[in-house]
Amino acid sequence: MTRPYLVGVAGGTGSGKSTVARRIAEAAPVELVRTIEHDSYYRDRHELSFEERCALNFDHPEALETALMVEHLRALKTGQAVDVPAYDYQTHRRAPTTRRVEPAPVIVVEGILLFEQDVAYDVAGKRPSESRKLTGDTVVEPEVLAVWHRLVG
């Protein structure tokens, strides 16, 4: 398998990231595309009470285990399957189950802090700001195809 394209969809809360990511994935045959949600990598703060977990700022970079997601994306790029964590929004804990993601030619990654935390740089070795910009919101590289979807307004 050739090295996959990574499609990153970032934006604020309620900006339509999930919708854009889903539509990108739906535009290709199912065997060609996999999706990863940054939200799946919320840290399991089991040491905190439920009330303390409810008070956490889930939009803060420390709320996410981004290093694990980067590790998973690198593995997918080299043709290895990964087990993506599942997050339980009711308990604010990681679920005991995972979701197996097999490698594919296109991997769509969606999340609020993808480009704030240099995920593209960590996976592909280039920062979005160093990339050849086609429009204000789209960056294309040989190894990274990043679609920036932002709430305008």
Short mmCIF file of N, CA and C in Angstrom, two decimals:
data_model
loop_
_atom_site.label_atom_id
_atom_site.label_comp_id
_atom_site.label_asym_id
_atom_site.label_seq_id
_atom_site.Cartn_x
_atom_site.Cartn_y
_atom_site.Cartn_z
N MET A 1 0.85 -1.17 0.00
CA MET A 1 0.00 0.00 0.00
C MET A 1 0.90 1.24 0.00
N THR A 2 0.52 2.24 -0.79
CA THR A 2 1.26 3.50 -0.80
C THR A 2 0.96 4.27 0.48
N ARG A 3 1.82 5.22 0.79
CA ARG A 3 1.60 6.01 2.00
C ARG A 3 0.29 6.78 1.89
N PRO A 4 -0.52 6.73 2.92
CA PRO A 4 -1.84 7.36 2.83
C PRO A 4 -1.77 8.88 2.92
N TYR A 5 -2.79 9.51 2.39
CA TYR A 5 -3.00 10.93 2.59
C TYR A 5 -3.73 11.09 3.91
N LEU A 6 -3.32 12.08 4.67
CA LEU A 6 -4.03 12.43 5.89
C LEU A 6 -4.84 13.68 5.60
N VAL A 7 -6.12 13.63 5.91
CA VAL A 7 -6.99 14.78 5.73
C VAL A 7 -7.39 15.25 7.12
N GLY A 8 -6.94 16.44 7.49
CA GLY A 8 -7.25 16.99 8.80
C GLY A 8 -8.35 18.02 8.71
N VAL A 9 -9.37 17.88 9.55
CA VAL A 9 -10.47 18.83 9.58
C VAL A 9 -10.50 19.43 10.99
N ALA A 10 -10.23 20.73 11.06
CA ALA A 10 -10.18 21.42 12.36
C ALA A 10 -11.16 22.58 12.35
N GLY A 11 -11.56 22.99 13.52
CA GLY A 11 -12.45 24.13 13.66
C GLY A 11 -12.98 24.19 15.07
N GLY A 12 -13.67 25.26 15.38
CA GLY A 12 -14.21 25.46 16.71
C GLY A 12 -15.38 24.55 17.01
N THR A 13 -15.78 24.57 18.26
CA THR A 13 -16.93 23.79 18.71
C THR A 13 -18.16 24.20 17.90
N GLY A 14 -18.86 23.22 17.36
CA GLY A 14 -20.08 23.48 16.60
C GLY A 14 -19.85 24.03 15.20
N SER A 15 -18.62 23.99 14.69
CA SER A 15 -18.32 24.58 13.39
C SER A 15 -18.60 23.66 12.21
N GLY A 16 -18.91 22.40 12.48
CA GLY A 16 -19.22 21.48 11.39
C GLY A 16 -18.09 20.53 11.05
N LYS A 17 -17.08 20.41 11.91
CA LYS A 17 -15.95 19.52 11.64
C LYS A 17 -16.40 18.08 11.37
N SER A 18 -17.24 17.57 12.23
CA SER A 18 -17.68 16.18 12.08
C SER A 18 -18.45 15.98 10.79
N THR A 19 -19.27 16.95 10.44
CA THR A 19 -20.04 16.86 9.19
C THR A 19 -19.10 16.86 7.98
N VAL A 20 -18.13 17.76 7.98
CA VAL A 20 -17.17 17.83 6.87
C VAL A 20 -16.38 16.52 6.79
N ALA A 21 -15.89 16.04 7.93
CA ALA A 21 -15.12 14.79 7.94
C ALA A 21 -15.96 13.63 7.42
N ARG A 22 -17.20 13.55 7.87
CA ARG A 22 -18.09 12.47 7.42
C ARG A 22 -18.35 12.55 5.93
N ARG A 23 -18.57 13.75 5.42
CA ARG A 23 -18.85 13.91 3.98
C ARG A 23 -17.62 13.56 3.14
N ILE A 24 -16.43 13.91 3.61
CA ILE A 24 -15.21 13.52 2.91
C ILE A 24 -15.13 12.01 2.85
N ALA A 25 -15.35 11.36 3.99
CA ALA A 25 -15.28 9.89 4.05
C ALA A 25 -16.35 9.24 3.17
N GLU A 26 -17.53 9.82 3.14
CA GLU A 26 -18.63 9.26 2.35
C GLU A 26 -18.43 9.43 0.84
N ALA A 27 -17.55 10.35 0.46
CA ALA A 27 -17.33 10.64 -0.96
C ALA A 27 -16.48 9.57 -1.65
N ALA A 28 -15.91 8.67 -0.90
CA ALA A 28 -15.05 7.63 -1.47
C ALA A 28 -15.58 6.26 -1.05
N PRO A 29 -15.20 5.23 -1.78
CA PRO A 29 -15.59 3.88 -1.35
C PRO A 29 -15.09 3.59 0.07
N VAL A 30 -15.89 2.90 0.85
CA VAL A 30 -15.62 2.68 2.27
C VAL A 30 -14.25 2.03 2.51
N GLU A 31 -13.79 1.21 1.61
CA GLU A 31 -12.50 0.52 1.82
C GLU A 31 -11.30 1.45 1.62
N LEU A 32 -11.53 2.65 1.09
CA LEU A 32 -10.43 3.57 0.82
C LEU A 32 -10.22 4.62 1.92
N VAL A 33 -11.18 4.75 2.84
CA VAL A 33 -11.12 5.86 3.81
C VAL A 33 -11.35 5.34 5.23
N ARG A 34 -10.58 5.88 6.17
CA ARG A 34 -10.78 5.63 7.59
C ARG A 34 -10.88 6.98 8.28
N THR A 35 -11.60 7.03 9.39
CA THR A 35 -11.72 8.28 10.14
C THR A 35 -11.22 8.09 11.56
N ILE A 36 -10.62 9.15 12.07
CA ILE A 36 -10.14 9.20 13.45
C ILE A 36 -10.64 10.53 14.03
N GLU A 37 -11.26 10.47 15.21
CA GLU A 37 -11.73 11.68 15.87
C GLU A 37 -10.78 11.99 17.03
N HIS A 38 -10.28 13.21 17.08
CA HIS A 38 -9.40 13.62 18.17
C HIS A 38 -10.10 13.45 19.52
N ASP A 39 -11.42 13.62 19.55
CA ASP A 39 -12.18 13.45 20.79
C ASP A 39 -12.05 12.05 21.38
N SER A 40 -11.74 11.07 20.57
CA SER A 40 -11.55 9.71 21.09
C SER A 40 -10.37 9.62 22.03
N TYR A 41 -9.49 10.62 21.96
CA TYR A 41 -8.26 10.60 22.73
C TYR A 41 -8.30 11.48 23.99
N TYR A 42 -9.53 11.81 24.45
CA TYR A 42 -9.61 12.50 25.73
C TYR A 42 -8.96 11.62 26.80
N ARG A 43 -8.22 12.27 27.67
CA ARG A 43 -7.55 11.52 28.74
C ARG A 43 -8.57 10.90 29.69
N ASP A 44 -8.25 9.72 30.19
CA ASP A 44 -9.08 9.06 31.19
C ASP A 44 -8.66 9.59 32.56
N ARG A 45 -9.44 10.49 33.09
CA ARG A 45 -9.11 11.10 34.38
C ARG A 45 -9.81 10.34 35.51
N HIS A 46 -9.52 9.05 35.60
CA HIS A 46 -10.15 8.17 36.58
C HIS A 46 -9.87 8.58 38.02
N GLU A 47 -8.78 9.32 38.23
CA GLU A 47 -8.42 9.74 39.59
C GLU A 47 -9.32 10.86 40.11
N LEU A 48 -10.10 11.47 39.22
CA LEU A 48 -11.00 12.55 39.63
C LEU A 48 -12.40 12.02 39.88
N SER A 49 -13.13 12.69 40.74
CA SER A 49 -14.53 12.34 40.95
C SER A 49 -15.33 12.73 39.70
N PHE A 50 -16.55 12.21 39.60
CA PHE A 50 -17.40 12.56 38.47
C PHE A 50 -17.62 14.07 38.40
N GLU A 51 -17.87 14.69 39.55
CA GLU A 51 -18.10 16.13 39.59
C GLU A 51 -16.87 16.90 39.12
N GLU A 52 -15.69 16.45 39.51
CA GLU A 52 -14.45 17.09 39.07
C GLU A 52 -14.24 16.91 37.57
N ARG A 53 -14.57 15.72 37.05
CA ARG A 53 -14.44 15.49 35.61
C ARG A 53 -15.41 16.37 34.84
N CYS A 54 -16.61 16.58 35.37
CA CYS A 54 -17.60 17.43 34.70
C CYS A 54 -17.13 18.88 34.61
N ALA A 55 -16.29 19.29 35.53
CA ALA A 55 -15.82 20.68 35.57
C ALA A 55 -14.58 20.92 34.71
N LEU A 56 -14.03 19.87 34.10
CA LEU A 56 -12.81 20.01 33.30
C LEU A 56 -13.07 20.82 32.03
N ASN A 57 -12.05 21.50 31.55
CA ASN A 57 -12.10 22.22 30.28
C ASN A 57 -11.66 21.25 29.19
N PHE A 58 -12.60 20.69 28.47
CA PHE A 58 -12.28 19.70 27.44
C PHE A 58 -11.76 20.34 26.15
N ASP A 59 -11.75 21.66 26.08
CA ASP A 59 -11.18 22.35 24.92
C ASP A 59 -9.72 22.74 25.16
N HIS A 60 -9.15 22.33 26.27
CA HIS A 60 -7.74 22.62 26.58
C HIS A 60 -6.87 21.50 26.03
N PRO A 61 -5.71 21.84 25.47
CA PRO A 61 -4.83 20.80 24.90
C PRO A 61 -4.48 19.67 25.87
N GLU A 62 -4.38 19.97 27.15
CA GLU A 62 -4.03 18.93 28.13
C GLU A 62 -5.15 17.91 28.34
N ALA A 63 -6.36 18.22 27.86
CA ALA A 63 -7.47 17.28 28.00
C ALA A 63 -7.33 16.09 27.06
N LEU A 64 -6.49 16.25 26.06
CA LEU A 64 -6.35 15.22 25.01
C LEU A 64 -4.99 14.54 25.08
N GLU A 65 -4.99 13.25 24.81
CA GLU A 65 -3.75 12.48 24.73
C GLU A 65 -3.30 12.47 23.26
N THR A 66 -2.86 13.63 22.81
CA THR A 66 -2.49 13.81 21.41
C THR A 66 -1.31 12.94 21.01
N ALA A 67 -0.37 12.73 21.91
CA ALA A 67 0.80 11.90 21.58
C ALA A 67 0.38 10.49 21.17
N LEU A 68 -0.65 9.94 21.80
CA LEU A 68 -1.14 8.62 21.41
C LEU A 68 -1.77 8.66 20.03
N MET A 69 -2.53 9.72 19.75
CA MET A 69 -3.13 9.83 18.42
C MET A 69 -2.05 9.95 17.35
N VAL A 70 -1.01 10.74 17.60
CA VAL A 70 0.10 10.87 16.65
C VAL A 70 0.76 9.51 16.43
N GLU A 71 0.97 8.77 17.51
CA GLU A 71 1.54 7.42 17.40
C GLU A 71 0.67 6.54 16.52
N HIS A 72 -0.66 6.63 16.71
CA HIS A 72 -1.58 5.83 15.90
C HIS A 72 -1.54 6.25 14.43
N LEU A 73 -1.48 7.56 14.17
CA LEU A 73 -1.43 8.02 12.77
C LEU A 73 -0.14 7.57 12.10
N ARG A 74 0.96 7.62 12.82
CA ARG A 74 2.23 7.13 12.25
C ARG A 74 2.15 5.64 11.94
N ALA A 75 1.54 4.88 12.83
CA ALA A 75 1.38 3.44 12.60
C ALA A 75 0.52 3.20 11.36
N LEU A 76 -0.59 3.92 11.23
CA LEU A 76 -1.45 3.77 10.05
C LEU A 76 -0.69 4.11 8.77
N LYS A 77 0.16 5.15 8.84
CA LYS A 77 0.95 5.53 7.66
C LYS A 77 1.92 4.42 7.23
N THR A 78 2.33 3.59 8.18
CA THR A 78 3.26 2.51 7.84
C THR A 78 2.54 1.19 7.61
N GLY A 79 1.21 1.23 7.53
CA GLY A 79 0.45 0.04 7.20
C GLY A 79 0.02 -0.81 8.38
N GLN A 80 0.13 -0.31 9.59
CA GLN A 80 -0.25 -1.06 10.78
C GLN A 80 -1.63 -0.62 11.26
N ALA A 81 -2.44 -1.58 11.68
CA ALA A 81 -3.74 -1.28 12.27
C ALA A 81 -3.54 -0.74 13.69
N VAL A 82 -4.51 0.03 14.17
CA VAL A 82 -4.45 0.59 15.53
C VAL A 82 -5.79 0.39 16.23
N ASP A 83 -5.75 0.44 17.55
CA ASP A 83 -6.95 0.37 18.37
C ASP A 83 -7.20 1.74 18.98
N VAL A 84 -8.16 2.46 18.41
CA VAL A 84 -8.48 3.82 18.84
C VAL A 84 -9.33 3.74 20.10
N PRO A 85 -8.98 4.54 21.10
CA PRO A 85 -9.79 4.52 22.33
C PRO A 85 -11.21 4.98 22.05
N ALA A 86 -12.11 4.54 22.90
CA ALA A 86 -13.50 5.02 22.87
C ALA A 86 -13.72 5.86 24.11
N TYR A 87 -14.40 6.97 23.96
CA TYR A 87 -14.62 7.86 25.10
C TYR A 87 -16.10 7.88 25.43
N ASP A 88 -16.41 7.76 26.72
CA ASP A 88 -17.79 7.78 27.19
C ASP A 88 -18.11 9.19 27.70
N TYR A 89 -18.91 9.91 26.95
CA TYR A 89 -19.24 11.30 27.29
C TYR A 89 -20.17 11.40 28.51
N GLN A 90 -20.85 10.32 28.85
CA GLN A 90 -21.74 10.33 30.01
C GLN A 90 -20.96 10.29 31.32
N THR A 91 -19.87 9.52 31.33
CA THR A 91 -19.07 9.37 32.55
C THR A 91 -17.79 10.20 32.51
N HIS A 92 -17.48 10.76 31.35
CA HIS A 92 -16.22 11.48 31.14
C HIS A 92 -15.02 10.60 31.45
N ARG A 93 -15.10 9.37 30.93
CA ARG A 93 -14.03 8.39 31.10
C ARG A 93 -13.84 7.65 29.78
N ARG A 94 -12.68 7.06 29.62
CA ARG A 94 -12.48 6.17 28.48
C ARG A 94 -13.30 4.91 28.70
N ALA A 95 -13.90 4.44 27.63
CA ALA A 95 -14.65 3.20 27.68
C ALA A 95 -13.67 2.02 27.67
N PRO A 96 -14.09 0.88 28.17
CA PRO A 96 -13.18 -0.27 28.18
C PRO A 96 -12.94 -0.85 26.78
N THR A 97 -13.75 -0.47 25.82
CA THR A 97 -13.61 -0.98 24.46
C THR A 97 -12.79 -0.01 23.61
N THR A 98 -12.30 -0.51 22.49
CA THR A 98 -11.60 0.30 21.51
C THR A 98 -12.21 0.04 20.14
N ARG A 99 -11.81 0.84 19.17
CA ARG A 99 -12.28 0.66 17.79
C ARG A 99 -11.06 0.35 16.92
N ARG A 100 -11.07 -0.80 16.29
CA ARG A 100 -9.97 -1.21 15.43
C ARG A 100 -10.04 -0.42 14.13
N VAL A 101 -8.95 0.24 13.77
CA VAL A 101 -8.87 1.00 12.53
C VAL A 101 -7.75 0.41 11.69
N GLU A 102 -8.11 -0.07 10.53
CA GLU A 102 -7.14 -0.66 9.60
C GLU A 102 -6.58 0.45 8.71
N PRO A 103 -5.37 0.27 8.19
CA PRO A 103 -4.80 1.27 7.28
C PRO A 103 -5.64 1.41 6.01
N ALA A 104 -5.57 2.58 5.40
CA ALA A 104 -6.30 2.85 4.17
C ALA A 104 -5.57 3.96 3.41
N PRO A 105 -5.87 4.13 2.12
CA PRO A 105 -5.21 5.18 1.34
C PRO A 105 -5.49 6.60 1.82
N VAL A 106 -6.65 6.81 2.47
CA VAL A 106 -7.00 8.14 2.98
C VAL A 106 -7.44 7.99 4.43
N ILE A 107 -6.85 8.83 5.30
CA ILE A 107 -7.24 8.84 6.71
C ILE A 107 -7.71 10.25 7.05
N VAL A 108 -8.97 10.35 7.44
CA VAL A 108 -9.56 11.64 7.80
C VAL A 108 -9.47 11.78 9.32
N VAL A 109 -8.83 12.86 9.77
CA VAL A 109 -8.68 13.13 11.19
C VAL A 109 -9.42 14.42 11.50
N GLU A 110 -10.25 14.38 12.52
CA GLU A 110 -11.10 15.52 12.85
C GLU A 110 -10.92 15.91 14.30
N GLY A 111 -10.80 17.22 14.56
CA GLY A 111 -10.71 17.66 15.94
C GLY A 111 -10.46 19.15 16.09
N ILE A 112 -10.87 19.67 17.24
CA ILE A 112 -10.80 21.10 17.50
C ILE A 112 -9.37 21.62 17.58
N LEU A 113 -8.44 20.81 18.06
CA LEU A 113 -7.08 21.29 18.31
C LEU A 113 -6.02 20.65 17.42
N LEU A 114 -6.43 20.08 16.30
CA LEU A 114 -5.46 19.39 15.43
C LEU A 114 -4.28 20.26 15.05
N PHE A 115 -4.53 21.47 14.64
CA PHE A 115 -3.45 22.31 14.13
C PHE A 115 -2.87 23.21 15.21
N GLU A 116 -3.56 23.33 16.32
CA GLU A 116 -3.01 24.07 17.46
C GLU A 116 -1.90 23.25 18.11
N GLN A 117 -1.99 21.94 18.03
CA GLN A 117 -1.04 21.07 18.71
C GLN A 117 -0.01 20.46 17.76
N ASP A 118 0.12 21.01 16.57
CA ASP A 118 1.14 20.57 15.62
C ASP A 118 1.04 19.09 15.26
N VAL A 119 -0.18 18.54 15.22
CA VAL A 119 -0.35 17.15 14.83
C VAL A 119 0.20 16.92 13.43
N ALA A 120 -0.10 17.84 12.50
CA ALA A 120 0.39 17.69 11.12
C ALA A 120 1.91 17.66 11.10
N TYR A 121 2.53 18.51 11.89
CA TYR A 121 3.99 18.53 11.95
C TYR A 121 4.53 17.23 12.54
N ASP A 122 3.92 16.78 13.63
CA ASP A 122 4.39 15.56 14.28
C ASP A 122 4.26 14.33 13.39
N VAL A 123 3.23 14.29 12.56
CA VAL A 123 3.01 13.12 11.70
C VAL A 123 3.77 13.24 10.39
N ALA A 124 3.78 14.43 9.78
CA ALA A 124 4.35 14.57 8.44
C ALA A 124 5.66 15.33 8.39
N GLY A 125 6.02 16.00 9.47
CA GLY A 125 7.28 16.72 9.48
C GLY A 125 7.20 18.13 8.94
N LYS A 126 6.00 18.63 8.66
CA LYS A 126 5.84 20.00 8.17
C LYS A 126 4.71 20.66 8.91
N ARG A 127 4.92 21.90 9.26
CA ARG A 127 3.86 22.68 9.91
C ARG A 127 2.93 23.23 8.82
N PRO A 128 1.63 23.33 9.12
CA PRO A 128 0.72 23.90 8.12
C PRO A 128 1.17 25.27 7.63
N SER A 129 1.78 26.08 8.48
CA SER A 129 2.21 27.41 8.06
C SER A 129 3.36 27.35 7.06
N GLU A 130 4.07 26.22 6.97
CA GLU A 130 5.17 26.07 6.01
C GLU A 130 4.69 25.49 4.69
N SER A 131 3.42 25.14 4.64
CA SER A 131 2.89 24.45 3.47
C SER A 131 2.52 25.41 2.36
N ARG A 132 2.39 24.86 1.17
CA ARG A 132 1.98 25.63 0.00
C ARG A 132 0.48 25.82 0.07
N LYS A 133 0.04 27.05 0.27
CA LYS A 133 -1.39 27.32 0.46
C LYS A 133 -2.07 27.54 -0.89
N LEU A 134 -3.19 26.86 -1.06
CA LEU A 134 -3.99 27.03 -2.28
C LEU A 134 -5.07 28.07 -2.06
N THR A 135 -5.65 28.08 -0.86
CA THR A 135 -6.62 29.11 -0.48
C THR A 135 -6.33 29.42 0.97
N GLY A 136 -7.07 30.29 1.55
CA GLY A 136 -6.88 30.60 2.95
C GLY A 136 -7.15 29.43 3.88
N ASP A 137 -7.92 28.46 3.42
CA ASP A 137 -8.31 27.36 4.29
C ASP A 137 -7.79 26.00 3.86
N THR A 138 -7.08 25.88 2.77
CA THR A 138 -6.68 24.57 2.28
C THR A 138 -5.17 24.53 2.11
N VAL A 139 -4.57 23.47 2.62
CA VAL A 139 -3.13 23.26 2.52
C VAL A 139 -2.92 21.90 1.88
N VAL A 140 -2.08 21.82 0.86
CA VAL A 140 -1.83 20.55 0.21
C VAL A 140 -0.34 20.26 0.24
N GLU A 141 0.02 19.08 0.67
CA GLU A 141 1.40 18.60 0.72
C GLU A 141 1.41 17.18 0.18
N PRO A 142 2.56 16.68 -0.21
CA PRO A 142 2.62 15.28 -0.66
C PRO A 142 2.14 14.31 0.41
N GLU A 143 2.43 14.60 1.68
CA GLU A 143 2.07 13.67 2.74
C GLU A 143 0.87 14.10 3.56
N VAL A 144 0.48 15.34 3.46
CA VAL A 144 -0.65 15.83 4.27
C VAL A 144 -1.57 16.64 3.38
N LEU A 145 -2.83 16.29 3.40
CA LEU A 145 -3.86 17.10 2.76
C LEU A 145 -4.73 17.59 3.90
N ALA A 146 -4.59 18.84 4.24
CA ALA A 146 -5.32 19.37 5.39
C ALA A 146 -6.43 20.28 4.92
N VAL A 147 -7.62 19.95 5.31
CA VAL A 147 -8.78 20.77 4.98
C VAL A 147 -9.18 21.49 6.26
N TRP A 148 -8.99 22.79 6.26
CA TRP A 148 -9.32 23.57 7.44
C TRP A 148 -10.74 24.09 7.29
N HIS A 149 -11.57 23.64 8.19
CA HIS A 149 -12.95 24.10 8.17
C HIS A 149 -13.15 24.96 9.41
N ARG A 150 -13.42 26.24 9.23
CA ARG A 150 -13.55 27.14 10.36
C ARG A 150 -14.91 27.81 10.36
N LEU A 151 -15.36 28.10 11.54
CA LEU A 151 -16.59 28.88 11.68
C LEU A 151 -16.29 30.32 11.30
N VAL A 152 -16.99 30.82 10.32
CA VAL A 152 -16.76 32.19 9.85
C VAL A 152 -17.87 33.05 10.44
N GLY A 153 -17.45 34.10 11.11
CA GLY A 153 -18.51 34.93 11.51
C GLY A 153 -18.50 35.59 12.77
#
